[in-house]
Coordinates of C-alpha atoms and ligand atoms in Angstrom, one line a residue:
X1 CA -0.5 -20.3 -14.8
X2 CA 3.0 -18.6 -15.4
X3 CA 3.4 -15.2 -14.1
X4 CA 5.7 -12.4 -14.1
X5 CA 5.5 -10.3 -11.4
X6 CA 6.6 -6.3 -11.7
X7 CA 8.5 -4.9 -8.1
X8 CA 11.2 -6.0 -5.5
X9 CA 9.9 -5.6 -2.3
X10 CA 8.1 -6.7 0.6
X11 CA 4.5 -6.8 -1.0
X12 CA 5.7 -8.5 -4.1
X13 CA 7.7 -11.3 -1.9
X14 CA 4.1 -11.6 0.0
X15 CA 2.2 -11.5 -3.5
X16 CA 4.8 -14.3 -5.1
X17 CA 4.2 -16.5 -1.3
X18 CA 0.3 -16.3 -2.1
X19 CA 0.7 -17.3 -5.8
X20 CA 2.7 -20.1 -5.0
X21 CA 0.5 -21.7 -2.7
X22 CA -1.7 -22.3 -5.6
X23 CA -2.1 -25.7 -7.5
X24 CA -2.8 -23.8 -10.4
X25 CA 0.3 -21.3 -10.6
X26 CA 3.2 -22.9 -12.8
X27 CA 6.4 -20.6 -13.3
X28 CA 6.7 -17.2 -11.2
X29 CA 8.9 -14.8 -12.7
X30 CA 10.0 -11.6 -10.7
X31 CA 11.6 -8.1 -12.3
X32 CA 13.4 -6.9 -10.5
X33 CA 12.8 -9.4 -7.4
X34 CA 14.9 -9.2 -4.5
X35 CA 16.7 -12.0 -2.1
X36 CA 13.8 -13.6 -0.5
X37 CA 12.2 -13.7 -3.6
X38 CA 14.3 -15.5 -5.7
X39 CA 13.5 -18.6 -3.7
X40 CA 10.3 -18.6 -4.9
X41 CA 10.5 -16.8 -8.9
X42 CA 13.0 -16.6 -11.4
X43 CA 14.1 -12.7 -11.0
X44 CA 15.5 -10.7 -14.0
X45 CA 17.6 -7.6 -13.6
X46 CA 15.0 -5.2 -14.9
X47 CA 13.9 -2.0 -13.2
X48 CA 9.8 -2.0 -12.5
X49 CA 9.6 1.2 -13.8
X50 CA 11.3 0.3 -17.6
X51 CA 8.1 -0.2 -19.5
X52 CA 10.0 -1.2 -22.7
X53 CA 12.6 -3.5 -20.4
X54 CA 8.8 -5.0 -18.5
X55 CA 7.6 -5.6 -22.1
X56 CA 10.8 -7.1 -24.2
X57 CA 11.0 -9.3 -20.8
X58 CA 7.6 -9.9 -21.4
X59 CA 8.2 -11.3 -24.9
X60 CA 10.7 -13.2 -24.4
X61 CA 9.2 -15.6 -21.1
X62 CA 5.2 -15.4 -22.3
X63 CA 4.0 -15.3 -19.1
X64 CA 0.1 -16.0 -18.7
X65 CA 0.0 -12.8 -16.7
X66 CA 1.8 -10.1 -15.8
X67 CA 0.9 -8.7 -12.4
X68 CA 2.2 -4.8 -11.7
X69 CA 2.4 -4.2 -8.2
X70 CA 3.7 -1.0 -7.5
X71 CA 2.4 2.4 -8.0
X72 CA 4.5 4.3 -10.6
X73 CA 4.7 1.8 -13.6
X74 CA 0.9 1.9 -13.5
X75 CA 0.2 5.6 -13.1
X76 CA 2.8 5.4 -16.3
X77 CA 0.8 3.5 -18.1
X78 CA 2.4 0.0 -17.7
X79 CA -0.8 -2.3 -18.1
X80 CA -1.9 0.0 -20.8
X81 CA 1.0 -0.9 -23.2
X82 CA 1.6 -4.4 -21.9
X83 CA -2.6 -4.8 -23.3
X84 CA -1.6 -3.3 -26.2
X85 CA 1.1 -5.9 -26.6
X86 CA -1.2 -8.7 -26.5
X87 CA -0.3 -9.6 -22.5
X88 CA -3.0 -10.2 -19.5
X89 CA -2.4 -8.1 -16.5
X90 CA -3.4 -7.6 -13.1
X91 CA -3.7 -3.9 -12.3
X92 CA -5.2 -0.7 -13.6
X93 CA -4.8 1.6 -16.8
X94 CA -3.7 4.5 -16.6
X95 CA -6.5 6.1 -16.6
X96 CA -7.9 4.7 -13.5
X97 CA -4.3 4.7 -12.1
X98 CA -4.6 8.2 -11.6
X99 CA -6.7 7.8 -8.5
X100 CA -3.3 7.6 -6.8
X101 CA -1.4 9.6 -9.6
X102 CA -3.4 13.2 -8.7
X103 CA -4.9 13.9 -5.3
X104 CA -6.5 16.9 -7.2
X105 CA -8.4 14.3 -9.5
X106 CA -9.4 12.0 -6.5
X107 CA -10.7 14.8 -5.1
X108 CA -12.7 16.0 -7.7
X109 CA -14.5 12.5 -8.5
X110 CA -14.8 12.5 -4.1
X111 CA -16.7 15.8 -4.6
X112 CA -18.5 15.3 -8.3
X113 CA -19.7 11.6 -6.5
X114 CA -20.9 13.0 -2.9
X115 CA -18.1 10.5 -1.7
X116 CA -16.9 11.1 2.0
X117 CA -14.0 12.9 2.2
X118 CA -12.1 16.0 3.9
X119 CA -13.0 19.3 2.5
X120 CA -10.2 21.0 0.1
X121 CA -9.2 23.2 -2.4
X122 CA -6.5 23.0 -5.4
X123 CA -4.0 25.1 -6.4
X124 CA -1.9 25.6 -9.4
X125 CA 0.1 28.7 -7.8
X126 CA 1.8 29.3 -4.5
X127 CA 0.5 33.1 -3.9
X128 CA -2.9 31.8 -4.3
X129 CA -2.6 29.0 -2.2
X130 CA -0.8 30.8 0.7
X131 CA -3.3 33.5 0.3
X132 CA -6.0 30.9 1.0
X133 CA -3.8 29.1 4.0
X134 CA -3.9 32.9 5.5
X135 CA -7.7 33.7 4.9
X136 CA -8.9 30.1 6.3
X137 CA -6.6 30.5 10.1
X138 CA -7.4 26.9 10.9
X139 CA -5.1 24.6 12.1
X140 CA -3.4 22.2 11.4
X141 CA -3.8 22.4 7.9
X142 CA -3.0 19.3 5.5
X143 CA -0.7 20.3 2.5
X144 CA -0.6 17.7 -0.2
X145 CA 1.5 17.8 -3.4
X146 CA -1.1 16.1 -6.4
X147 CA 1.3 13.6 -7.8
X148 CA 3.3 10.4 -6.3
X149 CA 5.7 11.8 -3.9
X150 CA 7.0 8.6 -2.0
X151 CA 5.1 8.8 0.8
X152 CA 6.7 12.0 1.8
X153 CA 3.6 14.6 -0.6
X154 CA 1.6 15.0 2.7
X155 CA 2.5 17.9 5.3
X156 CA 0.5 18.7 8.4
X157 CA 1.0 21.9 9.1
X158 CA 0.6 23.4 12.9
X159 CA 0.8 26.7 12.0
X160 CA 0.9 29.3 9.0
X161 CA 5.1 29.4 8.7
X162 CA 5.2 25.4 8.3
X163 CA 2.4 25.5 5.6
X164 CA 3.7 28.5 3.5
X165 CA 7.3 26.9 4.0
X166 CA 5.4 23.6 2.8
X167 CA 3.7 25.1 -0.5
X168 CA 6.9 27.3 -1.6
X169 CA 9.3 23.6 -1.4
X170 CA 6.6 21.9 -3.4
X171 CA 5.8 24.8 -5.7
X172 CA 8.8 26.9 -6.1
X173 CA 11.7 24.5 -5.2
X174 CA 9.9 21.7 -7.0
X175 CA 10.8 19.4 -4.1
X176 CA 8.8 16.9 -5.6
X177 CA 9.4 17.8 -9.4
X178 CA 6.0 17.9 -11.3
X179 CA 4.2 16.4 -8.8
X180 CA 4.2 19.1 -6.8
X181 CA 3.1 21.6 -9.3
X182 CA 0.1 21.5 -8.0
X183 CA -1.3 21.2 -4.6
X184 CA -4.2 20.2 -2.4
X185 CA -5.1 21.6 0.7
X186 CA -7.4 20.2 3.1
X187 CA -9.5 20.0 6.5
X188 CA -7.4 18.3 9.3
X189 CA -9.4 15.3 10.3
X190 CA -8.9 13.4 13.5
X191 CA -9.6 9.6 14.1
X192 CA -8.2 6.2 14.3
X193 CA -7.4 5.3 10.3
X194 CA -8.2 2.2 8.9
X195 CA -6.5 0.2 5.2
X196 CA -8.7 -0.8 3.3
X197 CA -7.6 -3.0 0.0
X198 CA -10.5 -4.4 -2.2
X199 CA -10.2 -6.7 -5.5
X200 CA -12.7 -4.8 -8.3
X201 CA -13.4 -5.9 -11.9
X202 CA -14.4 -2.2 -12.5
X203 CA -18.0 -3.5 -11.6
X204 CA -18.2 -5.7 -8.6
X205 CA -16.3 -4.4 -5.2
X206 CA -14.7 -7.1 -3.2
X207 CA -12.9 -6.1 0.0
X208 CA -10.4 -7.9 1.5
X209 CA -9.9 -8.1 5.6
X210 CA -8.8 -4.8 7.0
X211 CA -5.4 -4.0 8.2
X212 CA -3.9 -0.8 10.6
X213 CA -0.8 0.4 9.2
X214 CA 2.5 2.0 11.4
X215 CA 3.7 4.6 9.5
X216 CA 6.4 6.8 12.4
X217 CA 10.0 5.6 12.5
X218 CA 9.5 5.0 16.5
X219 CA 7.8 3.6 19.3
X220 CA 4.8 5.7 20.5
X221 CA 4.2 7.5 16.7
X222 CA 7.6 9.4 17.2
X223 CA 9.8 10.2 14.5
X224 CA 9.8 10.8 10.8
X225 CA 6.9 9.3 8.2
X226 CA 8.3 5.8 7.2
X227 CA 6.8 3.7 4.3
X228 CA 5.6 1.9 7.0
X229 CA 7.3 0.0 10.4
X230 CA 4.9 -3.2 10.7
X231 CA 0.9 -3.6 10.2
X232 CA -1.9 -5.7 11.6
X233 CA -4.9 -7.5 10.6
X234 CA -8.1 -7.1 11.1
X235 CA -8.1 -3.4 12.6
X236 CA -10.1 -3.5 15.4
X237 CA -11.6 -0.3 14.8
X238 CA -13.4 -1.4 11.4
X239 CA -16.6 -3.1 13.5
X240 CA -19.4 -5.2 11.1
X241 CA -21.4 -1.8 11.0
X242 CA -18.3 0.3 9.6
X243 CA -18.1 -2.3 7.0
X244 CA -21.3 -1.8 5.9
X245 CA -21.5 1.8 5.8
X246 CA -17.7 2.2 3.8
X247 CA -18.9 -0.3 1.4
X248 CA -22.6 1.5 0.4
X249 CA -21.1 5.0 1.2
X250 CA -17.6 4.7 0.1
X251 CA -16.1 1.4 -2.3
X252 CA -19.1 0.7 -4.5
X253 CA -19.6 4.8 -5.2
X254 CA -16.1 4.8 -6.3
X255 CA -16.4 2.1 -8.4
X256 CA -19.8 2.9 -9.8
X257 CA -17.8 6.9 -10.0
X258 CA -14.6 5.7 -12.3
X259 CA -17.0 3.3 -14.4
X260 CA -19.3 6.3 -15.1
X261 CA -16.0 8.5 -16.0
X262 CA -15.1 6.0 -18.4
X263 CA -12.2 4.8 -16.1
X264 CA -12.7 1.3 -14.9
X265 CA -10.8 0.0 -12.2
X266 CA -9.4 -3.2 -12.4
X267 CA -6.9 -5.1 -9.8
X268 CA -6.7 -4.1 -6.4
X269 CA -7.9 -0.6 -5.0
X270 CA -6.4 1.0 -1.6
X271 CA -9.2 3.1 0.5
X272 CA -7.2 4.5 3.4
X273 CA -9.8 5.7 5.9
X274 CA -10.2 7.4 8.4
X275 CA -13.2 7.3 11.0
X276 CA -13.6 10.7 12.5
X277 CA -16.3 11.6 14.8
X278 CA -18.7 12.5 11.7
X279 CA -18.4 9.2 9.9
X280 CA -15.6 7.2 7.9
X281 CA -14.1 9.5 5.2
X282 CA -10.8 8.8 2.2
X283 CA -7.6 10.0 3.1
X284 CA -6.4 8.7 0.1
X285 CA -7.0 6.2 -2.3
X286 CA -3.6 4.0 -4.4
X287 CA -4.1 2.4 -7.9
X288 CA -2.3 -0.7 -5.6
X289 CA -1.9 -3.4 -3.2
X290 CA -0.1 -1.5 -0.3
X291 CA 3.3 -2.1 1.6
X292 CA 3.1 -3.7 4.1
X293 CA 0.0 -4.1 4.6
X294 CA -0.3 -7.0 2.1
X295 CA 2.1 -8.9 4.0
X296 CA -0.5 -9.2 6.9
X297 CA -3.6 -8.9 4.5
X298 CA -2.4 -12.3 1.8
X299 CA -1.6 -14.3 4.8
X300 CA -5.2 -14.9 6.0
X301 CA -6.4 -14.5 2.2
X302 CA -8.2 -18.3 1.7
X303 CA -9.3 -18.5 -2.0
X304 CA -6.7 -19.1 -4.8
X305 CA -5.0 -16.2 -5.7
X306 CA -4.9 -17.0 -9.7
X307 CA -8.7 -17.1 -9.8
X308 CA -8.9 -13.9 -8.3
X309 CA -6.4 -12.7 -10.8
X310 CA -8.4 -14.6 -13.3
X311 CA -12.0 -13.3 -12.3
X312 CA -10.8 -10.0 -12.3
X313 CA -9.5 -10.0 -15.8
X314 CA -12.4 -11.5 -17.3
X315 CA -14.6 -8.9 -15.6
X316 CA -16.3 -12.3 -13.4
X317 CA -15.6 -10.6 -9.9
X318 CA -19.4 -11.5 -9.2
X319 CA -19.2 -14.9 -9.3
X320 CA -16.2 -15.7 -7.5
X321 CA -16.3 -16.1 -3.2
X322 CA -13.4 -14.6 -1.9
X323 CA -12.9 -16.0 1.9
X324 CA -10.5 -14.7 4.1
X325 CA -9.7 -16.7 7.7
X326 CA -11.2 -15.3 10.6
X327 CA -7.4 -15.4 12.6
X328 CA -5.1 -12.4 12.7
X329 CA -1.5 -11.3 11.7
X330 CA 0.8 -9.0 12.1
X331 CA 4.0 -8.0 10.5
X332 CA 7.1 -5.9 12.0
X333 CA 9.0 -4.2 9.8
X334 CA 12.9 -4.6 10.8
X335 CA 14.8 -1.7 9.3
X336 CA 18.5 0.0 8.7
X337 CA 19.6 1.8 11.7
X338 CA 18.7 5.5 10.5
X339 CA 16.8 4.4 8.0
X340 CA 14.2 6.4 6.8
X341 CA 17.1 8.9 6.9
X342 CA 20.9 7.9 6.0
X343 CA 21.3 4.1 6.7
X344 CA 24.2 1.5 5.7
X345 CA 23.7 -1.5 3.6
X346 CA 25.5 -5.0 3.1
X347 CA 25.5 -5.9 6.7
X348 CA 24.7 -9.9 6.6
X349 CA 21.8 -10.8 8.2
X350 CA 21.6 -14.3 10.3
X351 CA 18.6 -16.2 12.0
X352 CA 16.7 -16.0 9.2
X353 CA 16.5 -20.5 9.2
X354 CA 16.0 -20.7 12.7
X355 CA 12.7 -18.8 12.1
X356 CA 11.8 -20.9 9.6
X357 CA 11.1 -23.7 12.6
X358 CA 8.8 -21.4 14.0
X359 CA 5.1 -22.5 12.8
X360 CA 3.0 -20.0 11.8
X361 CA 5.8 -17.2 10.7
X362 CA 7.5 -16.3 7.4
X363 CA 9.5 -13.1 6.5
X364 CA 9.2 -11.4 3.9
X365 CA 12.3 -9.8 2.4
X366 CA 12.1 -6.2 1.4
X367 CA 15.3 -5.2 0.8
X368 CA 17.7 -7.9 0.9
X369 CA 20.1 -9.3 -1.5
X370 CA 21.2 -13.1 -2.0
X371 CA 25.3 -13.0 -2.0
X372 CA 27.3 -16.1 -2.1
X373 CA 24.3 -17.8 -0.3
X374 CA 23.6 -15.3 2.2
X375 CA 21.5 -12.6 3.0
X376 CA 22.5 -8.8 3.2
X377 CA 20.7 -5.8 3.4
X378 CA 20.2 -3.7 0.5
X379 CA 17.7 -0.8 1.8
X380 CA 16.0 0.8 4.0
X381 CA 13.0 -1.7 5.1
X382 CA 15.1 -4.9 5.0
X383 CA 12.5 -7.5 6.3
X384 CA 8.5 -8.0 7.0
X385 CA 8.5 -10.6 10.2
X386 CA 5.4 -11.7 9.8
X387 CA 2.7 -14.7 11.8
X388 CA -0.5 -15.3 11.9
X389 CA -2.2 -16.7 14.7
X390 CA -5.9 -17.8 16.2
X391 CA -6.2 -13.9 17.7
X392 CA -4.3 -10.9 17.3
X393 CA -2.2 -10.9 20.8
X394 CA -1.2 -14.6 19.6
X395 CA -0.1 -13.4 16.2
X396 CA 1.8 -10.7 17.3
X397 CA 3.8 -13.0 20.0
X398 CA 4.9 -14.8 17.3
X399 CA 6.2 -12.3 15.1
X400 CA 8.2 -10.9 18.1
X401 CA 9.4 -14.3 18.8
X402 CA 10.7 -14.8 14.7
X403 CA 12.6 -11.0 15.5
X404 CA 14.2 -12.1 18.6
X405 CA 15.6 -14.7 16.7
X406 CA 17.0 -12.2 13.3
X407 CA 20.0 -10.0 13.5
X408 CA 21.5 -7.9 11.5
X409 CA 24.3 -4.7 12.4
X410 CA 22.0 -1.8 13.3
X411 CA 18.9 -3.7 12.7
X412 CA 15.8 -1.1 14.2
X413 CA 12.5 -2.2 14.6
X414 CA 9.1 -0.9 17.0
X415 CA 8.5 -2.9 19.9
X416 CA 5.3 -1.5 19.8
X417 CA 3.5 -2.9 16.7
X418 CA 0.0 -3.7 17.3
X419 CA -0.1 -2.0 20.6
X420 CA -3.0 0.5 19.7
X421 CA -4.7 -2.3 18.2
X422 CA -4.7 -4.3 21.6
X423 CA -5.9 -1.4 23.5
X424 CA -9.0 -1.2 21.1
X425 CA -9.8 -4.7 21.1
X426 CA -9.9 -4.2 25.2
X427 CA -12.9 -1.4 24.8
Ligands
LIG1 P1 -1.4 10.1 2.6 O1 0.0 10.0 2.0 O2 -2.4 10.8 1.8 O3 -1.9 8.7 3.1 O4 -1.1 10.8 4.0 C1 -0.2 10.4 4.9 C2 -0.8 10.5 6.3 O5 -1.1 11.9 6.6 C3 -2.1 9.8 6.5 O6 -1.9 8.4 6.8 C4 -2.7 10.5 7.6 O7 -2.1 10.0 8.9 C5 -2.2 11.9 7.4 N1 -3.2 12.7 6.7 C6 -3.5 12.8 5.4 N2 -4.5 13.6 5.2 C7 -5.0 14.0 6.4 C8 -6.1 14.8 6.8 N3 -6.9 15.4 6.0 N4 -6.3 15.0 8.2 C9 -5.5 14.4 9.0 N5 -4.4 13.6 8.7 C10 -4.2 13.4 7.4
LIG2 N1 1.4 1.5 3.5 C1 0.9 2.6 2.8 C2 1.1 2.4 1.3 O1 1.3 1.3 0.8 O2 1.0 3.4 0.6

């Protein structure tokens, strides 16, 4: 099986590490790739969100897939036209895309569907919204632009200044462009939060082994938002019980919801939970495998990645096992100093083959770039250490051990990945 996969970062390098491990896969192709990925796939200078550059490219390699792993090519409607071209594809249509693409329509299906979720209202004008922010007196309030925002969509506001200040940058200075237009805002919920990806046809729900994401800049949950500083697998907090309840309460409804809306999911759907004291409820859902918590989630993944790809395209999810191992993992994201603010790049980055001795570790780049044979940073996230191991503490020891070994000028990274995890696993 040939494949072409769309993104450059850490997720894709962890996607393109799980597709090669397959007897079945052939060529991988990557657009536009990054430095640890082009030891593994063929990368070609195209941006992931070109749909005409993704579809000439297309055309001219004839892969047997094309896999689109980040969000904004599919809430643009890249598997749509790729389909239309005549190309198989992992990932969802537009039209189901848009679970991640509006917060206002995930919402609506949440309520429509009886689906756990934080109570809300949408907006379509600042007066009204910071009339309604006045009238409720409750906080913290969550402020949430509707579109893809980077991450950075989601305020919590502590008091009535920060969210009126929130909902004027989103709706009047158009922080966001379009996508903040129109606003959500919601009930503050309290509770550990758990990531939850799960393979669908559209009809069957699979889901894959939890994972706990780390999403401050700093140790301790200090600092600004990140895309996320390191991730571990299984989340602790996710017992046999929660499972259970998220799947008949929360995954199969949504499934069974976007089949009955005439919006069929297919590829791999992103429940972030969280599990406050009245039950487990969506924070938000993405049209996607997420970053990075596929780089702890692929390693402990134990059927073929291509059938999965394969099952999932011919709408066969149902008869196809998916076994994941019962070890752990966990990944620490090293960063730019001042990154997710102002960082530097091109610093060359060394240790990266003494890790490679280590057993049971691999790193995935994120942003790196291969020059003259060696590695330099080229953004913010640079690498994904990453090991699994029998247990989590084991796993974890090993991925500090592969840091300790990589340096690069400024590197940063938490010391304190997996921390909160440990302390749960000792209730
Ligand atoms: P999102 O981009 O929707 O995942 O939101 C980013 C982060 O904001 C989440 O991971 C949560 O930590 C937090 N968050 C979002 N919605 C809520 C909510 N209703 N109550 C409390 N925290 C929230
Ligand atoms: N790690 C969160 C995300 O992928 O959106």
């Amino acid at each position: 099986m040939n494949i072409l996969v769309v993104g450059g970062g850490g997720r894709e390098h962890a996607i393109i590490v799980a597709l090669s491990k397959s007897p079945k896969i052939g060529k991988i192709y990557a657009a536009p790739g990054n430095g640890g990925i082009s030891k593994y796939a063929e990368c070609f200078d195209v941006k992931a969100t070109d749909i005409d550059g993704i579809v000439a490219l297309a055309k001219q390699i004839q892969p047997d897939y094309v896999f689109v792993a980040p969000d904004d090519p599919l809430v643009m409607g890249m598997v749509d036209r790729l389909n239309e071209e005549g190309f198989k594809t992992f990932g969802p249509k537009a039209n189901a895309a848009i679970l991640e693409g509006s917060k206002a329509f995930s919402k609506e299906l949440m309520k429509k569907y009886d689906i756990p979720t934080a109570a809300y209202e949408t907006f379509t004008d600042a007066d009204s919204a910071i009339e309604y922010v006045k009238s409720q007196d409750s906080y913290p309030t969550v402020i949430k632009c509707d579109g893809l925002a980077l991450g950075k969509g989601v305020i919590i506001a502590e008091d009535f200044d920060t969210a009126k200040d929130a909902i004027n940058s989103m709706m009047i200075d158009g922080k966001f462009g379009k996508s903040g237009s129109t606003v959500v805002i919601e009930e503050f919920l309290t509770g550990p939060e758990v990531s939850v990806l799960a393979f669908t046809d559209g009809k069957t729900v699979k889901p894959m082994v939890s994972s706990m994401d780390h999403k401050r800049a700093y140790d301790g949950d200090k600092g600004l938002n990140t895309g996320g500083m390191g991730t571990v697998a299984p989340n602790p907090h996710y017992t046999a019980e929660l499972q259970k309840e998220c799947y008949d309460r929360i995954f199969l409804p949504t499934i069974k919801a976007m089949q009955a809306e005439g919006r069929p999911f297919s590829g791999c759907l992103y429940f972030g939970l969280m599990l406050t004291p009245k039950g487990p409820k969506v924070i938000e859902y993405n049209c996607r495998f997420g970053d990075p918590e596929t780089q702890v989630v692929l390693p402990l993944l134990k059927t073929d990645l291509c059938d999965i790809i394969e099952a999932i395209y011919s709408e066969q999810l149902d008869k196809l096992d998916i076994e994941f191992s019962d070890g752990a993992c966990a990944c620490v994201v090293m960063a730019s100093g001042g990154y997710p603010e102002k960082y530097e790049s091109g610093k060359e980055i060394s240790g990266l083959d003494e890790k490679g001795q280590l057993p049971d570790a691999v790193v995935y780049h994120a942003g790196t770039k291969l020059t003259d044979g060696k590695f330099c940073t080229a953004g913010g996230r640079v690498l994904g250490v990453t090991a699994t191991g029998d247990d989590l503490p084991r796993a974890l020891e090993q991925a500090y051990k592969a840091v300790e070994q990589i340096s690069f000028d400024k590197a940063h990274y938490r010391k304190d990945i997996g921390k909160r995890a440990l302390e749960a696993l000792k209730n």
